[in-house]
Tab-separated table of C-alpha atoms and ligand atoms in Angstrom:
chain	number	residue	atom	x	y	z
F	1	UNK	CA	-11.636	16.562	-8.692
F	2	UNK	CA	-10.301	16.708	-5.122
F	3	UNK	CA	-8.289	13.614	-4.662
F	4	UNK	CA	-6.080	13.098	-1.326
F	5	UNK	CA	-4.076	9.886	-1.150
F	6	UNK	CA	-3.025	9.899	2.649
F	7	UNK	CA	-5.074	9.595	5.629
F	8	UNK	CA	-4.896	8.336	8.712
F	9	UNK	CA	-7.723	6.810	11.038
F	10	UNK	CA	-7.876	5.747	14.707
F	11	UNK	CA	-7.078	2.283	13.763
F	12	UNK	CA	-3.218	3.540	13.159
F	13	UNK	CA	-2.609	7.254	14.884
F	14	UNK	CA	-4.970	9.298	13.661
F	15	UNK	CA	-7.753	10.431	15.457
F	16	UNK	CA	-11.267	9.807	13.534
F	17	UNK	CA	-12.481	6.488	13.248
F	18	UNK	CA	-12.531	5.147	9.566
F	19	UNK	CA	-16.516	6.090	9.487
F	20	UNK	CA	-15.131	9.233	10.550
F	21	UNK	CA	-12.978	10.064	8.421
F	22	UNK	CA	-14.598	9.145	5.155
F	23	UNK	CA	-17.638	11.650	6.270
F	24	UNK	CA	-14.641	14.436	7.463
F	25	UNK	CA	-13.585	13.636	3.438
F	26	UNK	CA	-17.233	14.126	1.429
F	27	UNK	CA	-17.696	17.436	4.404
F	28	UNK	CA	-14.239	18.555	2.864
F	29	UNK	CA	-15.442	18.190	-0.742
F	30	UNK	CA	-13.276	15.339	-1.498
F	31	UNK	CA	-14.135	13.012	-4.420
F	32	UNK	CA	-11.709	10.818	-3.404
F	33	UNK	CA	-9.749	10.036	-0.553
F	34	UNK	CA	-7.473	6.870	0.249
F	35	UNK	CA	-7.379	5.766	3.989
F	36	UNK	CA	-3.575	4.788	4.808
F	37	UNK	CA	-3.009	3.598	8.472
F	38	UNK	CA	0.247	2.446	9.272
F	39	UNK	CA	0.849	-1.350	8.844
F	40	UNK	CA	-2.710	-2.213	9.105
F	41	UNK	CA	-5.556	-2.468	7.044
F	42	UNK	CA	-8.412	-2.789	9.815
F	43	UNK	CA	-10.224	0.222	8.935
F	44	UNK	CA	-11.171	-0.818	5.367
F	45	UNK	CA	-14.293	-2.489	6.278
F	46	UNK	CA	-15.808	0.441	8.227
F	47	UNK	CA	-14.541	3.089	6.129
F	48	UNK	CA	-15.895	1.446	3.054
F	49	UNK	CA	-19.533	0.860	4.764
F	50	UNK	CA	-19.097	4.380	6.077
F	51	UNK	CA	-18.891	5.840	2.265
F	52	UNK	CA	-20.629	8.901	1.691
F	53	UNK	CA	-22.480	8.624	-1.564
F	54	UNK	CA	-20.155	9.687	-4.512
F	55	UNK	CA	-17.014	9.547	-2.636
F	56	UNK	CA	-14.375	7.219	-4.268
F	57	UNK	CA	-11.950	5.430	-1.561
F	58	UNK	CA	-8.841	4.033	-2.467
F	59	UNK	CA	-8.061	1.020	0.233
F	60	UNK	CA	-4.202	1.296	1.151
F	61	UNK	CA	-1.304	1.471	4.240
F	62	UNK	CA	1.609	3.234	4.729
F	63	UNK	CA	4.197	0.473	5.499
F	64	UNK	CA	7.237	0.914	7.904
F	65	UNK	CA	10.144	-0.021	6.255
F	66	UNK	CA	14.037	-0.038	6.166
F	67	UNK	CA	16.012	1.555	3.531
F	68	UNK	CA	19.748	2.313	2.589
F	69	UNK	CA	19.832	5.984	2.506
F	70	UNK	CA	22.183	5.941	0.131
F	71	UNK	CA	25.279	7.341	2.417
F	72	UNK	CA	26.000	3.949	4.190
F	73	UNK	CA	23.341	4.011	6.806
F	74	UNK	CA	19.694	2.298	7.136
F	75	UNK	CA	16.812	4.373	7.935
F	76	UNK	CA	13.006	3.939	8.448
F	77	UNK	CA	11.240	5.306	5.263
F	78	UNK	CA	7.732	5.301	4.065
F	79	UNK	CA	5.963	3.045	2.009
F	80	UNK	CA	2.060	3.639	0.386
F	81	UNK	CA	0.737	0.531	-0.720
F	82	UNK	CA	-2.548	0.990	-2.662
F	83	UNK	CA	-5.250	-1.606	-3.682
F	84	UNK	CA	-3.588	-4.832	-3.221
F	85	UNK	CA	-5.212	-7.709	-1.785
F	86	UNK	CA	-4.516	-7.774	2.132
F	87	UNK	CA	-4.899	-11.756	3.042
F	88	UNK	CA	-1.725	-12.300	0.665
F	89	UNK	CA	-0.152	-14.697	3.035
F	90	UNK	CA	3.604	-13.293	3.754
F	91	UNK	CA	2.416	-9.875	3.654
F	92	UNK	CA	-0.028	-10.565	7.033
F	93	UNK	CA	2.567	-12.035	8.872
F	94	UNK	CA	5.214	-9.098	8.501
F	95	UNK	CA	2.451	-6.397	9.457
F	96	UNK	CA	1.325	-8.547	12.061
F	97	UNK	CA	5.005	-9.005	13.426
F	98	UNK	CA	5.649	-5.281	12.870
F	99	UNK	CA	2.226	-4.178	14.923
F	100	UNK	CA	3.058	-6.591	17.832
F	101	UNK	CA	6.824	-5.098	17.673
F	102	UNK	CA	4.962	-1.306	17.505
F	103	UNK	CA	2.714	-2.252	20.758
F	104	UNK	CA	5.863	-3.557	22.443
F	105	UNK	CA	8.257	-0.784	22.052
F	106	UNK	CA	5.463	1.528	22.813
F	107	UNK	CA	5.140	0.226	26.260
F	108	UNK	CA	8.737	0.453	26.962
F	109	UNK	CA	8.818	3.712	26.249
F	110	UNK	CA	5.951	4.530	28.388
F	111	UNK	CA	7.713	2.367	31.067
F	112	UNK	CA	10.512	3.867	30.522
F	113	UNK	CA	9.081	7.764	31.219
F	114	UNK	CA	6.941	5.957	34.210
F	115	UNK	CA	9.867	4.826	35.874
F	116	UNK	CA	11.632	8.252	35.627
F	117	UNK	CA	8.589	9.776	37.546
F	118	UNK	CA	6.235	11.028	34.713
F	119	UNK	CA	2.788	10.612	35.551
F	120	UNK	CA	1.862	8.133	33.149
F	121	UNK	CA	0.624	4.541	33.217
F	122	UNK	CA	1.821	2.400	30.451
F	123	UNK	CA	-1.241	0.001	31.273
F	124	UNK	CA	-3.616	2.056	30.648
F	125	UNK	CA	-2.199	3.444	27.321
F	126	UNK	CA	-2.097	-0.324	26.028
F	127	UNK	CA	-5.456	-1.023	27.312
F	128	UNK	CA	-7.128	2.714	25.074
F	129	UNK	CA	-5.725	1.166	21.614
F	130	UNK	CA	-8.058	-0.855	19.461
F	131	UNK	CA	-6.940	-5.168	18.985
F	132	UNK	CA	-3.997	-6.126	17.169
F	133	UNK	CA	-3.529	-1.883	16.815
F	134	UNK	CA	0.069	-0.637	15.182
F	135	UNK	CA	0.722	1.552	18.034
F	136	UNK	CA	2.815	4.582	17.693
F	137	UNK	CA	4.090	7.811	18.905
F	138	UNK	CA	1.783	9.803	18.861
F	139	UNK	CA	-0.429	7.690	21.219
F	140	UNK	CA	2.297	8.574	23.775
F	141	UNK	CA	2.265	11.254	23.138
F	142	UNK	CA	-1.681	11.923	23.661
F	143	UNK	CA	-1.025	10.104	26.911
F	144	UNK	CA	1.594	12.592	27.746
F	145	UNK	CA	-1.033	15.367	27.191
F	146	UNK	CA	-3.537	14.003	29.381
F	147	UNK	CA	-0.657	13.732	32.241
F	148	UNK	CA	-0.416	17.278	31.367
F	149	UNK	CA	3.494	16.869	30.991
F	150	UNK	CA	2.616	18.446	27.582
F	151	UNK	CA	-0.007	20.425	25.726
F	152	UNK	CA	0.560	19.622	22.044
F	153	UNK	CA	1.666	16.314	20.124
F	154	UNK	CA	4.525	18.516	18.682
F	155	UNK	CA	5.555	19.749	22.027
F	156	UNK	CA	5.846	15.574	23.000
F	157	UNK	CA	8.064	14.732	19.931
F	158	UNK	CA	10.151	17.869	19.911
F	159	UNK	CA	11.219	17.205	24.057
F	160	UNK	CA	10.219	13.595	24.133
F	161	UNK	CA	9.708	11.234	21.559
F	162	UNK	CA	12.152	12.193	18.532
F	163	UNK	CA	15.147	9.935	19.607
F	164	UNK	CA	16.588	10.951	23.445
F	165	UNK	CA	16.436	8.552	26.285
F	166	UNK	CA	12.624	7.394	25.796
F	167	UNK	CA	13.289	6.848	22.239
F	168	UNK	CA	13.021	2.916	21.384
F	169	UNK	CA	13.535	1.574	17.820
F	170	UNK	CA	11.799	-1.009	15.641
F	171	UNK	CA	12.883	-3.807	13.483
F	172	UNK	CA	11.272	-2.089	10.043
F	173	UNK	CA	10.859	-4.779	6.974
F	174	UNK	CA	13.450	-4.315	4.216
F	175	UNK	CA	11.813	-2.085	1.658
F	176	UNK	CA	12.507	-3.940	-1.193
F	177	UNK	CA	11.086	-7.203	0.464
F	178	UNK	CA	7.885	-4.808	1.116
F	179	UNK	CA	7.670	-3.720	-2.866
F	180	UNK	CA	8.057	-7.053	-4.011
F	181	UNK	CA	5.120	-8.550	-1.017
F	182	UNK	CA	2.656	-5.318	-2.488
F	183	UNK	CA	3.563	-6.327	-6.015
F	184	UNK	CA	2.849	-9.972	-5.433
F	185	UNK	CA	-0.329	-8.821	-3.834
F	186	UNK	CA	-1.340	-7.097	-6.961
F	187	UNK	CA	-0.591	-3.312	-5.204
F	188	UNK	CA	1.119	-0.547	-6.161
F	189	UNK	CA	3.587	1.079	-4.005
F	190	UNK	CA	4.379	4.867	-3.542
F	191	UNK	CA	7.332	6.176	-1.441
F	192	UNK	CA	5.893	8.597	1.242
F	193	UNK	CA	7.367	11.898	1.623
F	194	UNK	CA	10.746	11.118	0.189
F	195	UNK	CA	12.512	14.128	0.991
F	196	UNK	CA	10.870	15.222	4.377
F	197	UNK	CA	13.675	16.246	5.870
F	198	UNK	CA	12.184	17.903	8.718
F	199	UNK	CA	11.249	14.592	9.996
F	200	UNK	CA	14.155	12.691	10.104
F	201	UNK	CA	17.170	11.806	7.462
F	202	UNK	CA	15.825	10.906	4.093
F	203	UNK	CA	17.417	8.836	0.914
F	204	UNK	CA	19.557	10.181	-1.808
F	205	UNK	CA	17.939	10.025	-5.379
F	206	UNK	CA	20.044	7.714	-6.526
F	207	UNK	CA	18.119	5.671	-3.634
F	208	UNK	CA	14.871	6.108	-5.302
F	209	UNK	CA	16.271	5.367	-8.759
F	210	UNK	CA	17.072	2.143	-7.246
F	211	UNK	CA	13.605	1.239	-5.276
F	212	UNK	CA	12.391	2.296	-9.503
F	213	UNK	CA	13.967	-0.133	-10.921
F	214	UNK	CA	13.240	-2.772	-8.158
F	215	UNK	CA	9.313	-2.309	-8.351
F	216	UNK	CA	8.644	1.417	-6.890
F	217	UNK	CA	5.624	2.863	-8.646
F	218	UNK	CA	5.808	6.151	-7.728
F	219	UNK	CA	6.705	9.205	-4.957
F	220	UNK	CA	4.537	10.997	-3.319
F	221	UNK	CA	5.536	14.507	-4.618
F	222	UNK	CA	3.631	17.248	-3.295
F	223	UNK	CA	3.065	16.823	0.944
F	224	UNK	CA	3.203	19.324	3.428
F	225	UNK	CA	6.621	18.823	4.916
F	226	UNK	CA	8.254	19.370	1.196
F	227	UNK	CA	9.068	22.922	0.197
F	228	UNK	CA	8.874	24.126	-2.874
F	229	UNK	CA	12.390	23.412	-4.528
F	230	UNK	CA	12.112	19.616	-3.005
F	231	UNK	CA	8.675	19.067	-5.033
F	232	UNK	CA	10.527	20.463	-8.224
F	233	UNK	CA	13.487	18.525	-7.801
F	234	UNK	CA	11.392	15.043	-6.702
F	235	UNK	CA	9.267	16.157	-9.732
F	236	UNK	CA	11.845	15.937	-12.324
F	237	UNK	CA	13.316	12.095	-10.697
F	238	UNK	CA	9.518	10.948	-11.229
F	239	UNK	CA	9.887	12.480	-14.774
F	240	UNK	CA	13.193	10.727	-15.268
F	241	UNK	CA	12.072	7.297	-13.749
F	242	UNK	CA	8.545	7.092	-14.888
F	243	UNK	CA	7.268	7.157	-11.571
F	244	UNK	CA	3.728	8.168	-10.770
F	245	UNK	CA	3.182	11.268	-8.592
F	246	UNK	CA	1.005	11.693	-5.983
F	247	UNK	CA	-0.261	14.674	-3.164
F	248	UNK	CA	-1.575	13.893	-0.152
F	249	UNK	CA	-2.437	15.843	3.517
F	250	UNK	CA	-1.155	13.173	5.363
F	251	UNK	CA	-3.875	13.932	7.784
F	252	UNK	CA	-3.832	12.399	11.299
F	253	UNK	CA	-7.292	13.981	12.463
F	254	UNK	CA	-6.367	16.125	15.522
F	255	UNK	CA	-3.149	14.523	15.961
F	256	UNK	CA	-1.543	17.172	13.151
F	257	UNK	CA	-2.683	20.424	12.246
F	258	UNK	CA	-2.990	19.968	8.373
F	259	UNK	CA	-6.113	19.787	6.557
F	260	UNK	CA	-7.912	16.908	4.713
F	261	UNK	CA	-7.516	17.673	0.982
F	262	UNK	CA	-4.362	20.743	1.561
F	263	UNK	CA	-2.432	18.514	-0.946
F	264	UNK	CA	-3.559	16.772	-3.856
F	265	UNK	CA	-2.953	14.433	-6.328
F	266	UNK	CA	-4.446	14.405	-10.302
F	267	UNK	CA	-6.883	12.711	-11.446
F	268	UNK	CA	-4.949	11.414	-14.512
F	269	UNK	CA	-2.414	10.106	-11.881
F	270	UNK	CA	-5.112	8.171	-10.070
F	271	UNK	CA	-6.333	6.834	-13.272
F	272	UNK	CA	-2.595	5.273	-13.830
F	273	UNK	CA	-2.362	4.236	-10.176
F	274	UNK	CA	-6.235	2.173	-10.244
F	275	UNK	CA	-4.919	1.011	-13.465
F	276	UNK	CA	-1.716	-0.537	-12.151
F	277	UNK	CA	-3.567	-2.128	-9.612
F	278	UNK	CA	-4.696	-5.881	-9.998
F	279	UNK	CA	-5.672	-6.636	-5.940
F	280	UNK	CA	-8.322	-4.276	-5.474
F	281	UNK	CA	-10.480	-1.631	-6.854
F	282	UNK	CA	-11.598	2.098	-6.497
F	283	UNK	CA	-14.635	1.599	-4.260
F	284	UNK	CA	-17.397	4.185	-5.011
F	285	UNK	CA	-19.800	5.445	-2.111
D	301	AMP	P1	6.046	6.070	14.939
D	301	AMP	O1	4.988	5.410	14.099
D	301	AMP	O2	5.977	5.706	16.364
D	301	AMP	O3	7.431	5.964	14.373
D	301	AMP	O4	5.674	7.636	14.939
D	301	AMP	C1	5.661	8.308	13.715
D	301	AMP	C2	4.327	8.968	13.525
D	301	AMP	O5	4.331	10.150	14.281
D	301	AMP	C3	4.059	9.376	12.088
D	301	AMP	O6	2.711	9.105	11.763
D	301	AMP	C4	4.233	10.838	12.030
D	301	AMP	O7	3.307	11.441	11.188
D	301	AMP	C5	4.000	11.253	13.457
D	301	AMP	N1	4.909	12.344	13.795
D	301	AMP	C6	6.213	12.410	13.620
D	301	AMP	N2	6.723	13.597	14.060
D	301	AMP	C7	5.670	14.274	14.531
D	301	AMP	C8	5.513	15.558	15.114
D	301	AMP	N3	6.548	16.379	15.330
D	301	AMP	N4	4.294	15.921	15.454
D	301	AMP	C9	3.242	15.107	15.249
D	301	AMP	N5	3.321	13.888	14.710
D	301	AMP	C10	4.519	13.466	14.347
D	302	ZN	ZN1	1.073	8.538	11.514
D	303	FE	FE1	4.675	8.744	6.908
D	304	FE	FE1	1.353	9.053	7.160
């Protein structure tokens, strides 16, 4: 079984449309796959009509959130939410506050780099991304390609978009308001890439003992910006906490370079996970 809990579409910033993406999944030889947009859960519909026969597709987000690291700052961490029910009331209004805040800050940036001369039009960026969309970076930094200021996404967050001048923040929801809201909508919640320190500052574990014991269900364990001693280390914390563990590609269509399917999770651990889960079900193509 080829199971890969992390995908993004072109309703978020990936680069397939759900349909897309769940036939880039069966091509792949996935048996499952979970679609995971940020802070939206638009594709769901047309990934789920879109299902290759036999696939399995696990309907979840990855939720923006804000976290004590654990060394008396807040940062923005990751949060999988998995097969809960998505018209639970308070949970719409925070992802629909948090995509209007994502299209917002997007444009200011893009204002921002217009104003300073670069040969983009924030406009027209707004205007390419689907209704109610959770813009982010890397639609900048697509537009930033076709300007030709750039020629790869990484080239636009390593001189552009990774704080600097351009950089513009957002008001992420508290994470352990978000548990609680995917809890109450029968999900189950999985930290994403906990110790991807290559992106950014990350939490201590005593961080993630505490998101355990307020609700967490489980880290997401093996990903492709964790090395080797990270996944052994993250490994044993799940062990200690009861936490599920998950792998994932994280894939973002053309947007990244990995792979659909390079990481995986087990079957046994998306057994637990379904199980858990009391706002949706494993949908099979
Ligand atoms: P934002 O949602 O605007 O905060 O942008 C974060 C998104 O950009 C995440 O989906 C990341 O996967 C992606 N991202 C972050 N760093 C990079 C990078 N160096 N290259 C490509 N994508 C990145
Ligand atoms: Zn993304
Ligand atoms: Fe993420
Ligand atoms: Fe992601």
């Amino acid at each position: 079984m080829v199971i890969d809990l992390h995908t993004h579409s072109s309703e978020s910033d990936g680069t397939d449309s759900p349909a897309e993406l769940v036939k880039a999944a069966a091509l792949a030889g996935l048996d499952a796959v979970a679609i995971t947009d940020h802070d939206t859960a638009a594709g769901w519909a047309e990934a789920a009509a879109a299902l290759p026969p036999g696939l399995r597709l696990v309907r979840g987000a990855e939720l923006s959130c804000a976290c004590p690291d654990g060394r008396g700052r807040t940062i923005t961490v990751h949060l999988l939410a998995y097969l809960y029910d998505p018209t639970h009331a308070a949970l719409m209004v925070e992802q629909s506050r948090l995509r209007s805040e994502r299209r917002e800050r997007l444009q200011k940036m893009a204002e921002m780099m217009q104003a300073d001369g670069f040969p983009i039009d924030p406009v027209e960026l707004m205007e390419r991304l689907p209704f109610d969309a959770p813009a982010g970076r890397p639609h900048l930094a697509q537009a930033l390609i076709r300007a030709g200021v750039v020629s790869s996404v990484d080239e636009a967050f390593a001189t552009y978009l990774t704080g600097g001048r351009y950089y513009v923040g957002r008001t992420d929801t508290p994470v352990e308001r978000a548990i609680e809201m995917i809890a109450e909508a029968g999900g189950v919640t999985v930290l994403a890439h906990p110790f991807a320190r290559s992106r950014g500052p990350i939490v201590t574990a005593d961080v993630v003992r505490d998101l355990a014991a307020a609700g967490l269900g489980g880290v997401e364990v093996d990903h492709p910006d964790h090395d080797a001693a990270t996944r052994t280390s993250l490994r044993s914390l799940a062990g200690e906490l009861g936490l599920l563990v998950t792998g994932s590609s994280d894939y973002h269509g053309t947007n990244k370079t990995v792979r659909l399917g390079a990481e995986t999770t087990s079957p046994e651990m998306l057994d637990a996970l379904a199980a858990r889960a009391t706002g949706g079900k494993i949908l099979v193509g």
